[in-house]
Amino acid sequence: MVSFAIVGHLARSDGFFSLNDLPGSGGRMDVLCRCVNAALFLSHDLRRDADCYLILCGEEEAQKTIRFSGATVRSLSPDERSSAALIKKALGLPAGSEFRNAAAGVAVRKGGLDRLMKEHVFAVLDEKGSDIRSAERLPDSFILSDHLNFTDNEELQVSHSPRYSVGPVCLHADHTITVLHNELDRRKCGWM
Amino acid sequence: MVSFAIVGHLARSDGFFSLNDLPGSGGRMDVLCRCVNAALFLSHDLRRDADCYLILCGEEEAQKTIRFSGATVRSLSPDERSSAALIKKALGLPAGSEFRNAAAGVAVRKGGLDRLMKEHVFAVLDEKGSDIRSAERLPDSFILSDHLNFTDNEELQVSHSPRYSVGPVCLHADHTITVLHNELDRRKCGWM
């Protein structure tokens, strides 16, 4: 089981964004949609042992977290619009303090990073970390920032987390997830 | 300099697809758009030393090739819709036998794999190849198929090309490009 959490700093949590303009109207919702794709898709298959948490911070007083579960998700296609439509559907529900299913494998609740950090031991994926290929063992929960850096407050929250880097150049969050999955796949299959 | 070519078996070459339905109306144009993203984008930057060729085979008698050049492309955002809009614009031009610019860094011409194979020495990226990490040197031009396998005729055309695999599980074309870029980045920067 591997989990990814992505902090969407500007991502709208009220669902009022257009599927025709995910970057603008969604607060860079396109970044989060690509992360769902990278976390969950194999060729003609899904990674049934992966979860992807999207932390939508666009409205500070009304942050929400959406969970895509590879084990149970259905009706998800790889294109950005497909995951965006499921996000929009989840945000259309009244969110409570516990995860509530909006569609098979897609759930939503109130709250953001604070709470998720209490439930998972995340490692941070960023360019300042140690090389994933050099790690004797890799953790199974990772947190990443979207196109913006972690805020000072977020940095404080992850200050005790181990940090890993996937390579020498700074990549998009979804590309980082893809490279990390490849390293995990190799270790699982003895391709070192 | 690194080049990627992706064969879009069903991808419409006439430009008559909807930006609101890239998978359906575009003949899985979404797959090609994600390949453009994977080939050209870094975080807050572009890979100026990369090109991406899209071979649109949806209309067999009217195949076209679109070239995205990292060195000169402008007005390209990472979302699928952005590259799709540039593809649509390129397909709106009367295509000739030579590449013609439709926008900065985006050019189109008639023809498909036959001609491109005469101009580049491509290696094939697929799951049957040898591990990229084991290769002493990696080539600089790679060809991939979209969500469908190469046809028998295409297999014949690439039958003498070396084959490389990025890992033990079968990935989407764009994820494959991302993992390959990571290996090239590491070699370039001495992160082995």
CSV table of C-alpha atoms in Angstrom, one decimal, chain A residues 14-176:
chain,number,residue,atom,x,y,z
A,14,ASP,CA,-16.4,24.8,-3.1
A,15,GLY,CA,-16.7,23.0,-6.4
A,16,PHE,CA,-17.4,26.2,-8.3
A,17,PHE,CA,-14.9,25.7,-11.1
A,18,SER,CA,-15.3,25.0,-14.7
A,19,LEU,CA,-14.2,21.7,-16.2
A,20,ASN,CA,-13.2,23.8,-19.3
A,21,ASP,CA,-10.8,25.9,-17.3
A,22,LEU,CA,-9.2,23.8,-14.5
A,23,PRO,CA,-6.0,25.9,-14.2
A,24,GLY,CA,-7.7,29.2,-13.9
A,25,SER,CA,-11.1,28.7,-12.4
A,26,GLY,CA,-10.0,25.7,-10.3
A,27,GLY,CA,-7.0,27.2,-8.7
A,28,ARG,CA,-4.6,24.9,-10.6
A,29,MET,CA,-7.0,21.9,-10.2
A,30,ASP,CA,-5.2,20.5,-13.3
A,31,VAL,CA,-2.1,19.9,-11.2
A,32,LEU,CA,-4.1,17.8,-8.7
A,33,CYS,CA,-5.9,15.9,-11.5
A,34,ARG,CA,-2.6,14.9,-13.0
A,35,CYS,CA,-1.4,13.7,-9.6
A,36,VAL,CA,-4.5,11.4,-9.4
A,37,ASN,CA,-3.5,10.0,-12.8
A,38,ALA,CA,0.1,9.5,-11.8
A,39,ALA,CA,-0.8,7.9,-8.5
A,40,LEU,CA,-3.4,5.5,-9.7
A,41,PHE,CA,-2.9,4.5,-13.4
A,42,LEU,CA,-1.1,1.7,-15.0
A,43,SER,CA,-1.4,0.9,-18.6
A,44,HIS,CA,-4.9,-0.6,-19.0
A,45,ASP,CA,-5.1,-1.1,-15.2
A,46,LEU,CA,-5.2,0.7,-11.9
A,47,ARG,CA,-2.8,0.6,-9.1
A,48,ARG,CA,-5.2,-1.1,-6.6
A,49,ASP,CA,-2.7,-0.7,-3.8
A,50,ALA,CA,-2.5,3.1,-4.0
A,51,ASP,CA,-4.4,6.0,-2.5
A,52,CYS,CA,-4.2,9.7,-3.5
A,53,TYR,CA,-5.2,12.5,-1.1
A,54,LEU,CA,-5.9,15.9,-2.5
A,55,ILE,CA,-5.8,18.7,0.1
A,56,LEU,CA,-7.8,21.7,-1.3
A,57,CYS,CA,-6.6,24.8,0.5
A,58,GLY,CA,-8.2,27.5,-1.8
A,59,GLU,CA,-10.6,28.6,0.9
A,60,GLU,CA,-8.6,28.8,4.1
A,61,GLU,CA,-11.6,28.5,6.4
A,62,ALA,CA,-13.2,25.7,4.4
A,63,GLN,CA,-10.3,23.3,3.5
A,64,LYS,CA,-11.4,19.9,2.3
A,65,THR,CA,-9.6,16.7,1.6
A,66,ILE,CA,-10.6,14.3,-1.2
A,67,ARG,CA,-9.4,10.7,-1.2
A,68,PHE,CA,-9.1,8.6,-4.4
A,69,SER,CA,-8.7,4.9,-3.5
A,70,GLY,CA,-7.2,2.8,-6.1
A,71,ALA,CA,-8.7,-0.3,-4.6
A,72,THR,CA,-12.3,0.8,-5.1
A,73,VAL,CA,-12.4,3.6,-7.6
A,74,ARG,CA,-14.5,3.1,-10.7
A,75,SER,CA,-15.5,5.4,-13.6
A,76,LEU,CA,-12.2,7.1,-13.6
A,77,SER,CA,-10.4,7.7,-16.9
A,78,PRO,CA,-6.8,9.0,-17.2
A,79,ASP,CA,-7.7,12.4,-18.6
A,80,GLU,CA,-7.7,15.5,-16.4
A,81,ARG,CA,-11.4,16.2,-17.0
A,82,SER,CA,-12.4,12.8,-15.7
A,83,SER,CA,-10.8,13.2,-12.3
A,84,ALA,CA,-11.9,16.8,-12.2
A,85,ALA,CA,-15.5,15.7,-12.7
A,86,LEU,CA,-15.2,13.4,-9.8
A,87,ILE,CA,-13.7,16.1,-7.6
A,88,LYS,CA,-16.5,18.5,-8.5
A,89,LYS,CA,-19.0,15.8,-7.7
A,90,ALA,CA,-17.4,15.2,-4.3
A,91,LEU,CA,-17.3,18.9,-3.6
A,92,GLY,CA,-21.0,19.2,-4.4
A,93,LEU,CA,-21.8,17.0,-1.3
A,94,PRO,CA,-22.1,18.6,2.2
A,95,ALA,CA,-18.8,17.6,3.7
A,96,GLY,CA,-18.6,16.3,7.3
A,97,SER,CA,-15.8,15.6,9.6
A,98,GLU,CA,-15.5,12.0,8.4
A,99,PHE,CA,-14.9,10.8,4.8
A,100,ARG,CA,-18.1,10.4,2.9
A,101,ASN,CA,-18.3,8.6,-0.5
A,102,ALA,CA,-19.2,10.7,-3.4
A,103,ALA,CA,-18.6,7.9,-6.0
A,104,ALA,CA,-17.0,4.5,-5.8
A,105,GLY,CA,-13.5,5.1,-4.4
A,106,VAL,CA,-13.8,8.9,-4.1
A,107,ALA,CA,-14.5,10.4,-0.7
A,108,VAL,CA,-14.5,13.9,0.8
A,109,ARG,CA,-14.3,15.4,4.3
A,110,LYS,CA,-13.6,18.8,5.9
A,111,GLY,CA,-10.1,19.7,7.0
A,112,GLY,CA,-6.7,19.7,5.5
A,113,LEU,CA,-3.1,18.9,6.3
A,114,ASP,CA,-3.3,19.2,10.1
A,115,ARG,CA,-5.6,16.2,10.4
A,116,LEU,CA,-4.0,14.1,7.6
A,117,MET,CA,-0.6,14.5,9.3
A,118,LYS,CA,-2.0,13.0,12.5
A,119,GLU,CA,-3.1,9.9,10.6
A,120,HIS,CA,-0.2,9.2,8.4
A,121,VAL,CA,3.6,9.3,8.7
A,122,PHE,CA,4.4,11.1,5.6
A,123,ALA,CA,7.8,11.5,4.0
A,124,VAL,CA,8.2,14.7,1.9
A,125,LEU,CA,9.1,14.5,-1.7
A,126,ASP,CA,11.1,17.5,-2.8
A,127,GLU,CA,14.3,18.4,-4.5
A,128,LYS,CA,16.2,18.9,-1.2
A,129,GLY,CA,15.7,15.3,0.0
A,130,SER,CA,18.1,12.4,-0.2
A,131,ASP,CA,18.1,10.3,-3.4
A,132,ILE,CA,15.3,7.6,-3.4
A,133,ARG,CA,17.7,5.2,-5.2
A,134,SER,CA,20.1,5.4,-2.3
A,135,ALA,CA,17.5,4.6,0.4
A,136,GLU,CA,17.8,1.2,1.9
A,137,ARG,CA,14.0,1.2,2.5
A,138,LEU,CA,11.4,3.6,1.2
A,139,PRO,CA,8.4,4.7,3.3
A,140,ASP,CA,4.9,4.1,2.0
A,141,SER,CA,3.3,7.6,2.5
A,142,PHE,CA,4.5,10.6,0.7
A,143,ILE,CA,3.5,14.3,0.7
A,144,LEU,CA,4.1,16.8,-2.1
A,145,SER,CA,3.3,20.4,-2.8
A,146,ASP,CA,1.6,21.5,-6.0
A,147,HIS,CA,3.1,24.2,-8.2
A,148,LEU,CA,3.8,26.4,-5.2
A,149,ASN,CA,6.2,25.8,-2.3
A,150,PHE,CA,5.0,24.7,1.1
A,151,THR,CA,4.0,27.7,3.2
A,152,ASP,CA,6.0,28.5,6.4
A,153,ASN,CA,3.2,26.9,8.4
A,154,GLU,CA,3.2,23.7,6.3
A,155,GLU,CA,7.0,23.5,6.4
A,156,LEU,CA,6.7,23.6,10.2
A,157,GLN,CA,4.2,20.7,10.1
A,158,VAL,CA,6.5,18.5,8.0
A,159,SER,CA,9.8,19.7,9.6
A,160,HIS,CA,10.3,16.3,11.3
A,161,SER,CA,9.5,14.2,8.2
A,162,PRO,CA,12.2,12.5,6.2
A,163,ARG,CA,12.7,14.1,2.8
A,164,TYR,CA,13.4,12.3,-0.5
A,165,SER,CA,14.3,13.5,-3.9
A,166,VAL,CA,13.6,11.6,-7.1
A,167,GLY,CA,16.3,13.3,-9.2
A,168,PRO,CA,18.6,16.2,-9.9
A,169,VAL,CA,16.1,18.5,-11.5
A,170,CYS,CA,12.9,20.0,-10.1
A,171,LEU,CA,9.9,18.2,-11.5
A,172,HIS,CA,6.1,18.7,-11.5
A,173,ALA,CA,4.3,16.9,-8.6
A,174,ASP,CA,2.8,14.3,-10.9
A,175,HIS,CA,6.1,13.5,-12.6
A,176,THR,CA,7.6,13.0,-9.2
